[in-house]
Amino acid sequence: MALRLPRPSFRVWLFLLLLALGGVLALLDQRSPREPGPVPRHEAGEPDYYLEGVRLTRFDAEGRAHQRLDTPRLVHTPHDDVTRMQTPEARLIDSSGRVWFGQGQVGTLGAGGNPLTLSGDARLHAPEEHWQLDTDILHFDADTGHAWSEAPALLRQPPQRMRGERFDAWIHDNRARLTDNVRGHHPPETPSPTDEDPES
């Protein structure tokens, strides 16, 4: 003779239904987009928009990408038409297609999107030329390809390093200049073993 289990009571069915409904709501809540952070405040006024997790690509008059910016947060204030960025990382592409890298703790794009200014441990790196510039404030004019700093700058091209009060680079011409109170370290070249006279 088979044993029959008692039928679940109304309360058990109601409990199971509420449990299933809670699981579905929890799943939907995880899939919904997260709420944005608080609206950033700035002395220039209230922003008209801000974006998080941004990759911004700018194009020149011929439609070629010439500047890319990655930042966790971008804020635009309409009063001064300035865009401010947190810890931006920039890729600057010259007319020959070479990529120059820039970064800083804070970045701004001026009215109309130019110039780009990187502030706070600003850096410009030219991988193909094997040099790197460190300064406090670095400006870059995307229209002319001119990068400059009017703050003390350290230019490194191992094993050499030089300091100066002003730095200029023209990325399309592959030219750089350090001026005003320039001093540096230039170790003498040591001959390689193949350069030495085998007779000596």
Short mmCIF file of C-alpha atoms in Angstrom, two decimals:
data_model
loop_
_atom_site.label_atom_id
_atom_site.label_comp_id
_atom_site.label_asym_id
_atom_site.label_seq_id
_atom_site.Cartn_x
_atom_site.Cartn_y
_atom_site.Cartn_z
CA MET A 1 0.00 0.00 0.00
CA ALA A 2 1.60 3.31 -1.15
CA LEU A 3 1.95 6.20 1.25
CA ARG A 4 0.52 9.50 0.09
CA LEU A 5 2.19 12.71 1.15
CA PRO A 6 -0.13 15.40 2.43
CA ARG A 7 -0.89 18.23 0.00
CA PRO A 8 1.00 21.47 0.76
CA SER A 9 -1.09 24.01 2.57
CA PHE A 10 -2.05 27.40 1.22
CA ARG A 11 0.63 29.04 3.38
CA VAL A 12 3.38 26.82 1.93
CA TRP A 13 2.28 27.68 -1.64
CA LEU A 14 2.19 31.38 -0.77
CA PHE A 15 5.69 31.17 0.76
CA LEU A 16 7.07 29.40 -2.34
CA LEU A 17 5.42 31.97 -4.63
CA LEU A 18 6.89 34.90 -2.67
CA LEU A 19 10.31 33.23 -2.66
CA ALA A 20 10.23 32.80 -6.46
CA LEU A 21 9.03 36.39 -6.95
CA GLY A 22 11.87 37.69 -4.75
CA GLY A 23 14.41 35.72 -6.79
CA VAL A 24 13.07 37.17 -10.07
CA LEU A 25 13.15 40.74 -8.68
CA ALA A 26 16.72 40.26 -7.41
CA LEU A 27 17.79 39.05 -10.86
CA LEU A 28 16.13 42.01 -12.59
CA ASP A 29 17.73 44.43 -10.10
CA GLN A 30 21.21 43.08 -10.92
CA ARG A 31 20.64 43.52 -14.64
CA SER A 32 19.36 47.10 -14.41
CA PRO A 33 21.94 49.84 -15.03
CA ARG A 34 23.60 51.20 -11.93
CA GLU A 35 22.65 54.61 -10.69
CA PRO A 36 25.03 57.43 -11.65
CA GLY A 37 27.10 59.11 -8.97
CA PRO A 38 26.28 62.56 -7.56
CA VAL A 39 26.26 65.49 -9.96
CA PRO A 40 29.78 67.01 -9.84
CA ARG A 41 30.07 70.60 -8.64
CA HIS A 42 32.56 73.12 -9.98
CA GLU A 43 33.32 76.79 -9.43
CA ALA A 44 32.58 77.35 -13.15
CA GLY A 45 28.93 76.43 -12.51
CA GLU A 46 26.62 73.47 -12.83
CA PRO A 47 27.44 71.07 -15.66
CA ASP A 48 25.01 70.54 -18.51
CA TYR A 49 26.20 66.95 -18.81
CA TYR A 50 28.72 64.46 -17.48
CA LEU A 51 29.73 61.03 -18.72
CA GLU A 52 31.38 58.09 -16.99
CA GLY A 53 33.74 55.52 -18.51
CA VAL A 54 34.39 57.63 -21.60
CA ARG A 55 36.48 57.10 -24.73
CA LEU A 56 36.44 60.31 -26.79
CA THR A 57 37.85 60.34 -30.32
CA ARG A 58 38.44 63.61 -32.19
CA PHE A 59 38.86 63.90 -35.95
CA ASP A 60 40.73 66.44 -38.06
CA ALA A 61 39.36 68.38 -41.04
CA GLU A 62 40.14 65.45 -43.37
CA GLY A 63 38.19 63.04 -41.15
CA ARG A 64 41.24 61.24 -39.69
CA ALA A 65 41.30 60.37 -36.01
CA HIS A 66 44.03 62.50 -34.44
CA GLN A 67 43.25 62.46 -30.71
CA ARG A 68 41.77 59.86 -28.39
CA LEU A 69 41.01 60.41 -24.71
CA ASP A 70 40.08 57.78 -22.12
CA THR A 71 38.76 58.94 -18.75
CA PRO A 72 36.61 57.53 -15.96
CA ARG A 73 34.61 60.78 -15.77
CA LEU A 74 34.09 63.73 -18.11
CA VAL A 75 32.18 66.89 -17.09
CA HIS A 76 31.18 69.80 -19.35
CA THR A 77 30.24 73.22 -17.99
CA PRO A 78 28.34 75.45 -20.46
CA HIS A 79 29.27 78.72 -18.73
CA ASP A 80 32.88 78.52 -19.96
CA ASP A 81 32.44 75.71 -22.55
CA VAL A 82 35.21 73.69 -20.86
CA THR A 83 35.31 69.91 -20.55
CA ARG A 84 37.07 68.52 -17.47
CA MET A 85 38.36 64.96 -17.11
CA GLN A 86 39.63 62.79 -14.27
CA THR A 87 42.95 60.95 -14.81
CA PRO A 88 42.78 61.20 -18.60
CA GLU A 89 44.96 59.11 -20.89
CA ALA A 90 45.53 60.66 -24.30
CA ARG A 91 46.72 59.25 -27.61
CA LEU A 92 47.91 61.94 -29.99
CA ILE A 93 48.38 60.84 -33.60
CA ASP A 94 50.71 62.88 -35.79
CA SER A 95 50.54 63.37 -39.55
CA SER A 96 52.83 60.35 -40.10
CA GLY A 97 50.58 58.06 -38.05
CA ARG A 98 52.92 57.87 -35.04
CA VAL A 99 51.22 57.72 -31.63
CA TRP A 100 52.30 59.96 -28.75
CA PHE A 101 50.93 59.25 -25.27
CA GLY A 102 49.92 61.83 -22.68
CA GLN A 103 48.47 61.56 -19.21
CA GLY A 104 47.77 63.59 -16.08
CA GLN A 105 45.75 63.60 -12.90
CA VAL A 106 43.34 66.16 -14.37
CA GLY A 107 42.61 67.16 -17.94
CA THR A 108 40.66 69.96 -19.63
CA LEU A 109 39.54 70.61 -23.17
CA GLY A 110 39.16 74.32 -23.89
CA ALA A 111 36.24 76.00 -25.60
CA GLY A 112 35.50 74.20 -28.84
CA GLY A 113 37.55 71.19 -27.72
CA ASN A 114 41.01 72.76 -28.01
CA PRO A 115 43.60 72.94 -26.49
CA LEU A 116 44.00 69.88 -24.28
CA THR A 117 45.65 70.60 -20.92
CA LEU A 118 46.99 67.84 -18.67
CA SER A 119 47.78 68.82 -15.08
CA GLY A 120 49.34 67.11 -12.07
CA ASP A 121 52.19 64.70 -12.86
CA ALA A 122 51.65 65.36 -16.56
CA ARG A 123 53.59 63.19 -18.98
CA LEU A 124 54.22 63.09 -22.72
CA HIS A 125 55.78 59.92 -24.10
CA ALA A 126 57.17 59.46 -27.61
CA PRO A 127 57.79 55.70 -27.90
CA GLU A 128 59.33 55.79 -31.40
CA GLU A 129 61.77 58.52 -30.37
CA HIS A 130 62.44 56.83 -26.99
CA TRP A 131 61.92 59.97 -24.91
CA GLN A 132 59.56 60.99 -22.14
CA LEU A 133 58.70 64.37 -20.68
CA ASP A 134 57.51 64.87 -17.10
CA THR A 135 56.11 68.22 -15.96
CA ASP A 136 53.29 69.67 -13.90
CA ILE A 137 51.18 71.21 -16.67
CA LEU A 138 51.26 70.20 -20.34
CA HIS A 139 49.25 71.85 -23.14
CA PHE A 140 48.52 70.40 -26.56
CA ASP A 141 47.04 72.25 -29.54
CA ALA A 142 45.47 69.60 -31.77
CA ASP A 143 45.14 72.01 -34.72
CA THR A 144 48.86 72.75 -34.95
CA GLY A 145 50.31 69.62 -33.30
CA HIS A 146 52.17 71.82 -30.78
CA ALA A 147 52.72 70.50 -27.23
CA TRP A 148 54.27 72.79 -24.64
CA SER A 149 54.88 73.33 -20.97
CA GLU A 150 55.77 76.59 -19.26
CA ALA A 151 56.46 74.73 -15.99
CA PRO A 152 59.82 73.12 -15.14
CA ALA A 153 60.18 69.93 -17.16
CA LEU A 154 62.33 66.80 -17.10
CA LEU A 155 63.14 65.24 -20.48
CA ARG A 156 64.51 61.70 -20.44
CA GLN A 157 66.03 59.82 -23.32
CA PRO A 158 68.04 57.08 -21.60
CA PRO A 159 70.79 57.28 -20.64
CA GLN A 160 70.45 61.07 -20.95
CA ARG A 161 68.20 63.35 -18.93
CA MET A 162 67.76 67.12 -19.09
CA ARG A 163 65.83 69.75 -17.15
CA GLY A 164 64.59 73.10 -18.34
CA GLU A 165 62.05 75.81 -17.55
CA ARG A 166 60.09 75.44 -20.80
CA PHE A 167 59.42 72.63 -23.25
CA ASP A 168 58.04 72.69 -26.79
CA ALA A 169 57.35 69.83 -29.20
CA TRP A 170 55.87 69.89 -32.69
CA ILE A 171 54.69 66.33 -33.20
CA HIS A 172 54.02 66.61 -36.96
CA ASP A 173 57.61 67.81 -37.53
CA ASN A 174 59.13 65.40 -34.98
CA ARG A 175 60.88 68.33 -33.24
CA ALA A 176 61.33 69.01 -29.52
CA ARG A 177 63.04 71.84 -27.65
CA LEU A 178 63.94 72.43 -24.02
CA THR A 179 64.81 76.04 -23.12
CA ASP A 180 65.66 78.38 -20.23
CA ASN A 181 68.17 77.25 -17.60
CA VAL A 182 68.75 73.90 -19.28
CA ARG A 183 70.96 71.45 -17.43
CA GLY A 184 71.38 67.74 -17.85
CA HIS A 185 73.26 64.51 -17.47
CA HIS A 186 74.94 63.14 -20.59
CA PRO A 187 77.07 60.09 -19.78
CA PRO A 188 79.99 59.56 -22.16
CA GLU A 189 79.52 56.83 -24.71
CA THR A 190 81.47 53.69 -23.86
CA PRO A 191 82.85 51.74 -26.79
CA SER A 192 81.25 48.37 -27.33
CA PRO A 193 83.50 45.27 -27.33
CA THR A 194 83.20 45.03 -31.13
CA ASP A 195 84.54 48.58 -31.49
CA GLU A 196 87.75 47.81 -29.60
CA ASP A 197 90.95 47.05 -31.45
CA PRO A 198 91.52 43.26 -31.40
CA GLU A 199 95.29 43.86 -31.34
CA SER A 200 95.20 45.76 -28.06
#
